[in-house]
PDB file of C-alpha atoms in Angstrom:
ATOM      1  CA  UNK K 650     -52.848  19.802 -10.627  1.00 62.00           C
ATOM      2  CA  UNK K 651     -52.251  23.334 -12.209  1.00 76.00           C
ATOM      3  CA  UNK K 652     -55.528  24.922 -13.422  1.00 84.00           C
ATOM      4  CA  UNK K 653     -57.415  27.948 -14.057  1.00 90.00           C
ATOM      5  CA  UNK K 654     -60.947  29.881 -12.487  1.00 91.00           C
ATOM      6  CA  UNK K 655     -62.139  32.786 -13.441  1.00 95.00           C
ATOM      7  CA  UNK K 656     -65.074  34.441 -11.842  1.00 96.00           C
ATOM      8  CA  UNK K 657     -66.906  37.360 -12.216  1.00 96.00           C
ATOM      9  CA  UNK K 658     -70.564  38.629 -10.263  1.00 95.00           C
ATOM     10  CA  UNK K 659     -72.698  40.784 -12.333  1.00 93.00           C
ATOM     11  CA  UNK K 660     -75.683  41.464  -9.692  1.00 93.00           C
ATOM     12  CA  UNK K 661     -77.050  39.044  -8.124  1.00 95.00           C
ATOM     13  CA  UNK K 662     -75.383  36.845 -10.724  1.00 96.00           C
ATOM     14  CA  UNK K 663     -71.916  35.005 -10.522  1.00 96.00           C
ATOM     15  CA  UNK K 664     -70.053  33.061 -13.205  1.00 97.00           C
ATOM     16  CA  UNK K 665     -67.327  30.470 -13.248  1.00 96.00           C
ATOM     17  CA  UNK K 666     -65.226  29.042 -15.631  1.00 95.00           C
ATOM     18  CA  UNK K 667     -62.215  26.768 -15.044  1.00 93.00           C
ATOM     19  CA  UNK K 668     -59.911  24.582 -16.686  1.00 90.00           C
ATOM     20  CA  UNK K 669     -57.274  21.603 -15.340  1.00 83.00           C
ATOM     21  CA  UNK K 670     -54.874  19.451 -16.788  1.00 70.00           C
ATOM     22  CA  UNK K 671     -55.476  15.988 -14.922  1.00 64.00           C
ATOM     23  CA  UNK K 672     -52.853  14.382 -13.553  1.00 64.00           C
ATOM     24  CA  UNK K 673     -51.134  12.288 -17.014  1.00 62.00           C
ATOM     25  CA  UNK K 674     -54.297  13.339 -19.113  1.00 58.00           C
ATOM     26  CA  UNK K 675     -53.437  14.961 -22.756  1.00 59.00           C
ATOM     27  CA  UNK K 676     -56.819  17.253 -22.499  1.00 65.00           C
ATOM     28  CA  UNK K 677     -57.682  19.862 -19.631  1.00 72.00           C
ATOM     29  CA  UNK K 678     -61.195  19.371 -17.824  1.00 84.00           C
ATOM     30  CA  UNK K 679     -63.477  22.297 -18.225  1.00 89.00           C
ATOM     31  CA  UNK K 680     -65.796  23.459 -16.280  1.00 93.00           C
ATOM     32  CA  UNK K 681     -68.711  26.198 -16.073  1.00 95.00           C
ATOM     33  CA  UNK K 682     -70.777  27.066 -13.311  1.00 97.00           C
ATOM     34  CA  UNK K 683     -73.702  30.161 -12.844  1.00 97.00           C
ATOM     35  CA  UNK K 684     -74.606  30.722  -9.204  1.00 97.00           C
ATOM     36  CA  UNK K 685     -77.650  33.419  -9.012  1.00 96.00           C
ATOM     37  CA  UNK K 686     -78.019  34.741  -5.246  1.00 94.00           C
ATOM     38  CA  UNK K 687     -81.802  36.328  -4.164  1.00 90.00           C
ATOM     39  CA  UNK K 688     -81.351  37.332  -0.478  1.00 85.00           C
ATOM     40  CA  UNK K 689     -82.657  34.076   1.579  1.00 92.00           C
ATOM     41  CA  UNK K 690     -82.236  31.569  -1.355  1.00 95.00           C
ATOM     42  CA  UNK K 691     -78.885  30.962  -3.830  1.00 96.00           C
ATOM     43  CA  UNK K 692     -79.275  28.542  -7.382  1.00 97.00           C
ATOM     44  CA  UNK K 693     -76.171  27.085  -8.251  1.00 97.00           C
ATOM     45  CA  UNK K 694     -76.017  25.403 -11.649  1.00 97.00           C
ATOM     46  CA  UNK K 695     -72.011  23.860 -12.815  1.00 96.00           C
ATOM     47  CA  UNK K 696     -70.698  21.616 -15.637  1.00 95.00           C
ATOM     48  CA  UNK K 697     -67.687  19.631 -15.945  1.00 91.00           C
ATOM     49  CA  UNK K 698     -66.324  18.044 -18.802  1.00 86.00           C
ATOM     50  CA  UNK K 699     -63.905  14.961 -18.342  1.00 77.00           C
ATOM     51  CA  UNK K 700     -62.843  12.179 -19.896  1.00 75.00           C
ATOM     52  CA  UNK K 701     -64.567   9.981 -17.311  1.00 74.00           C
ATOM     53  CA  UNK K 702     -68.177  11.381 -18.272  1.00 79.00           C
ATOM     54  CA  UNK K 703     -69.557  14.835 -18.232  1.00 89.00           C
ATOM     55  CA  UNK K 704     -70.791  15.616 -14.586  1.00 91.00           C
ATOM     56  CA  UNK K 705     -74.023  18.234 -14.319  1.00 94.00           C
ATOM     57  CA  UNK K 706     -75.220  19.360 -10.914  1.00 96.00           C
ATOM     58  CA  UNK K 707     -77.506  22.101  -9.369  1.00 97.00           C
ATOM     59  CA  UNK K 708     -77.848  23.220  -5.720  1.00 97.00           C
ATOM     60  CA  UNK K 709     -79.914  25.519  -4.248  1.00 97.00           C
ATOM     61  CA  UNK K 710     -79.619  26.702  -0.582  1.00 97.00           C
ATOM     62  CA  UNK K 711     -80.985  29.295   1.290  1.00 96.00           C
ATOM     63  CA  UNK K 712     -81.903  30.394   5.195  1.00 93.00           C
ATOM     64  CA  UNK K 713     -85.660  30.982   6.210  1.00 89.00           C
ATOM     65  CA  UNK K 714     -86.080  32.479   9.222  1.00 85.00           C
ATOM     66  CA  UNK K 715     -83.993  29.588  11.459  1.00 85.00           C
ATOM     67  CA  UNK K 716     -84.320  27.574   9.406  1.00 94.00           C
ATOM     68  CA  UNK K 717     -81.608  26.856   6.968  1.00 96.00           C
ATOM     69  CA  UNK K 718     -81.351  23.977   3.805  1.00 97.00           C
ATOM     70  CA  UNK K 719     -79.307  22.909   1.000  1.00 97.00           C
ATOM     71  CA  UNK K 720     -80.248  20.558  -1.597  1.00 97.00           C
ATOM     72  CA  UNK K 721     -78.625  19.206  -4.062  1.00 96.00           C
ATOM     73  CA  UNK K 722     -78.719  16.649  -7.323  1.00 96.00           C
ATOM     74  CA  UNK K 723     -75.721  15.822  -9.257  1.00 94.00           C
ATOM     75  CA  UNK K 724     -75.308  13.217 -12.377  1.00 92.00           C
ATOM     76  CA  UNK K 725     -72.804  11.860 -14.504  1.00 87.00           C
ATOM     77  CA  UNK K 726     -72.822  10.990 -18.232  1.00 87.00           C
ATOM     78  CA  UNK K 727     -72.308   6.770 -18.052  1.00 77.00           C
ATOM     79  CA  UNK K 728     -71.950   6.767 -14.095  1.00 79.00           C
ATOM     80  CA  UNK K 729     -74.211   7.702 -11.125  1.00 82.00           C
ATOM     81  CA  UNK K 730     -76.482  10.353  -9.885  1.00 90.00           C
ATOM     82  CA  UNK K 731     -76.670  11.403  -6.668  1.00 92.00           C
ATOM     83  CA  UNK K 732     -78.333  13.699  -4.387  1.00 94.00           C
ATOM     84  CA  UNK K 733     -78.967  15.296  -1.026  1.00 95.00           C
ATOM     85  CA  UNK K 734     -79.723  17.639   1.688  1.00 96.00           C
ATOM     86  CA  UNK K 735     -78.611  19.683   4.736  1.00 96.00           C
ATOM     87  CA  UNK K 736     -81.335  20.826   6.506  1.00 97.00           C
ATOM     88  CA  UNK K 737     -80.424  22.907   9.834  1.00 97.00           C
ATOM     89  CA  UNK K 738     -82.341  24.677  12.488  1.00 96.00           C
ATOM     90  CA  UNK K 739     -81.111  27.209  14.964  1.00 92.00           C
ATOM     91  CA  UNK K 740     -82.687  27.171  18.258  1.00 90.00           C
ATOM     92  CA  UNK K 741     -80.706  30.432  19.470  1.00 86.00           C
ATOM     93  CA  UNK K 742     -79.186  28.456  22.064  1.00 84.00           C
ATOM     94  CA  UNK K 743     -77.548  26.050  19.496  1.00 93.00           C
ATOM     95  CA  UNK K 744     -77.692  24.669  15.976  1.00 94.00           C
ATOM     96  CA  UNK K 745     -78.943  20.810  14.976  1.00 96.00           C
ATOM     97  CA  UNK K 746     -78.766  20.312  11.654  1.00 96.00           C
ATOM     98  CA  UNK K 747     -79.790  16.951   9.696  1.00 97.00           C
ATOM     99  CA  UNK K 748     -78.252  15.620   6.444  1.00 96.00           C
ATOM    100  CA  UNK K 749     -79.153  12.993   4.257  1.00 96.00           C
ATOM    101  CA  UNK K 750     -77.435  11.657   0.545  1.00 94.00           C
ATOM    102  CA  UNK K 751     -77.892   8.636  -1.669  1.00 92.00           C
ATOM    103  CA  UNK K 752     -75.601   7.435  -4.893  1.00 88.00           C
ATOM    104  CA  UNK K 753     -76.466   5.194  -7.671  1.00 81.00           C
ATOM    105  CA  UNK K 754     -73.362   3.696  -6.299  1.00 75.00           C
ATOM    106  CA  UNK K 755     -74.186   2.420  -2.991  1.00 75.00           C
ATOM    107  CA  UNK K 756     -77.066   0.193  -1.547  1.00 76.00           C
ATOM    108  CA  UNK K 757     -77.903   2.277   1.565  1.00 84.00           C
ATOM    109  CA  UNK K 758     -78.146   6.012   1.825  1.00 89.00           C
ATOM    110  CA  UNK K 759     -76.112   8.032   3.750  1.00 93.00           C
ATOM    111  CA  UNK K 760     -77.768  10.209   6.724  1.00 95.00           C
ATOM    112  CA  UNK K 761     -76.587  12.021  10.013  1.00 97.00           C
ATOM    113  CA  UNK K 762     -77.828  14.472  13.197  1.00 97.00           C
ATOM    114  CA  UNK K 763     -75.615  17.034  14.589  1.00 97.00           C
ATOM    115  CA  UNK K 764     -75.270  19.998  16.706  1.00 96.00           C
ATOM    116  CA  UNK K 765     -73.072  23.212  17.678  1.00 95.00           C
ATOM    117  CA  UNK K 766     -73.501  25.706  20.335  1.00 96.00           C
ATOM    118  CA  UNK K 767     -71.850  28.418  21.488  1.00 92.00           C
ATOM    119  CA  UNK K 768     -69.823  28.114  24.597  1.00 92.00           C
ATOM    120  CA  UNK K 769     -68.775  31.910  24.651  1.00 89.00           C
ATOM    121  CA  UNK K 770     -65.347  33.408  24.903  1.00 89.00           C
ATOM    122  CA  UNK K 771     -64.915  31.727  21.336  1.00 90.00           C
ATOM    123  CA  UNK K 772     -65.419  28.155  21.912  1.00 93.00           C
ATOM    124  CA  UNK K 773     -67.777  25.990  20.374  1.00 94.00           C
ATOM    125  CA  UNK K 774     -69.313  22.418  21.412  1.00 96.00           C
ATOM    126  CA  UNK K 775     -70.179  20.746  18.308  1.00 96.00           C
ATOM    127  CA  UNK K 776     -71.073  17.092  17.544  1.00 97.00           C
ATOM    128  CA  UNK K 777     -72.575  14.361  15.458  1.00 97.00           C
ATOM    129  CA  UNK K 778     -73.622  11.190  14.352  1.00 97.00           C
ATOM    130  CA  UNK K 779     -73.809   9.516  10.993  1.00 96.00           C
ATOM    131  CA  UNK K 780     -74.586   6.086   9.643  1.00 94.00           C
ATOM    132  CA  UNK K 781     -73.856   4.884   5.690  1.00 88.00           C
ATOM    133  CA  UNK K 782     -75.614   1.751   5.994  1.00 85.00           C
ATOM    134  CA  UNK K 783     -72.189   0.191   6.490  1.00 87.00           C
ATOM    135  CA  UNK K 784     -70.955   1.756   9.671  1.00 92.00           C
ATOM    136  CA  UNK K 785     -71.820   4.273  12.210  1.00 95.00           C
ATOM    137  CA  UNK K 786     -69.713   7.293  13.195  1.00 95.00           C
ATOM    138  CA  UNK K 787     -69.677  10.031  15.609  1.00 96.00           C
ATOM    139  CA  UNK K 788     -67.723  13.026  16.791  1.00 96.00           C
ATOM    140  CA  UNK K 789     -67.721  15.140  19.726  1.00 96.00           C
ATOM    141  CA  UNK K 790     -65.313  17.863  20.272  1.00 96.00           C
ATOM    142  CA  UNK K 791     -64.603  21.542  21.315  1.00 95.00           C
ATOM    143  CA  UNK K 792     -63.064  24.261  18.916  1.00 91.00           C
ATOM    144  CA  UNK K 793     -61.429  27.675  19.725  1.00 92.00           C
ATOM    145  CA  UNK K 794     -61.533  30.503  17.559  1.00 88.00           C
ATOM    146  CA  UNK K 795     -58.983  33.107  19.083  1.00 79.00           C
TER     147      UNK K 795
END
């Protein structure tokens, strides 16, 4: 779809505006967003307006020490809310991170473990496993970077 952003950081302070024209919709979606950034911690707060239902949602994210998390709650005018988190910890040696999400939508929440580490020389072994309450995947693989 063609569309619009426009963004523009005053500070520690970033603003976003945007605008679509759905796919055989008469109206563009608009949205707004305000992400304010404070060293170890970023707020992100964002609005869109559709003709489904208006959708609100806030994150904030951040990185103490080795530890790092993102959390996040989202909700839609006449549908569901949802929300979240990443939580990650890096043991120097390697990175295991843990992430867990529910919907109004669904029975079961959603949660996973994974891990990266650093091979050297540009490669990375990284993998995980996740479970939906309807089925269980994993992953296990090896990426370059040249």
């Amino acid at each position: 779809n063609e569309g619009v952003l426009y963004s523009n950081s005053f500070g520690p302070a970033t603003v976003y505006l945007s605008t679509a024209l759905a796919a055989g919709a008469s109206a563009a979606e608009m949205s707004y967003g305000l992400k304010f950034a404070t060293g170890a911690v970023t707020v992100g707060v964002g609005m869109q307006e559709a003709a489904a239902g208006d959708v609100t949602g806030v994150d904030v994210s951040g990185d103490l020490g080795g530890l790092g998390f993102d959390v996040y709650y989202s909700d839609q005018d006449g549908g569901p809310s949802a929300y979240g988190t990443i939580l990650s910890y890096d043991t120097g040696a390697a990175t295991v991170q843990f992430g867990y999400a529910d919907n109004d939508n669904v029975a079961d929440a959603a949660m996973g473990v994974g891990f990266s580490m650093d091979l050297g020389g540009g490669a990375e072994l990284a993998g995980g496993v996740a479970d939906d309450g309807n089925n269980t995947n994993w992953d296990l693989g090896i990426s370059m970077d040249f």
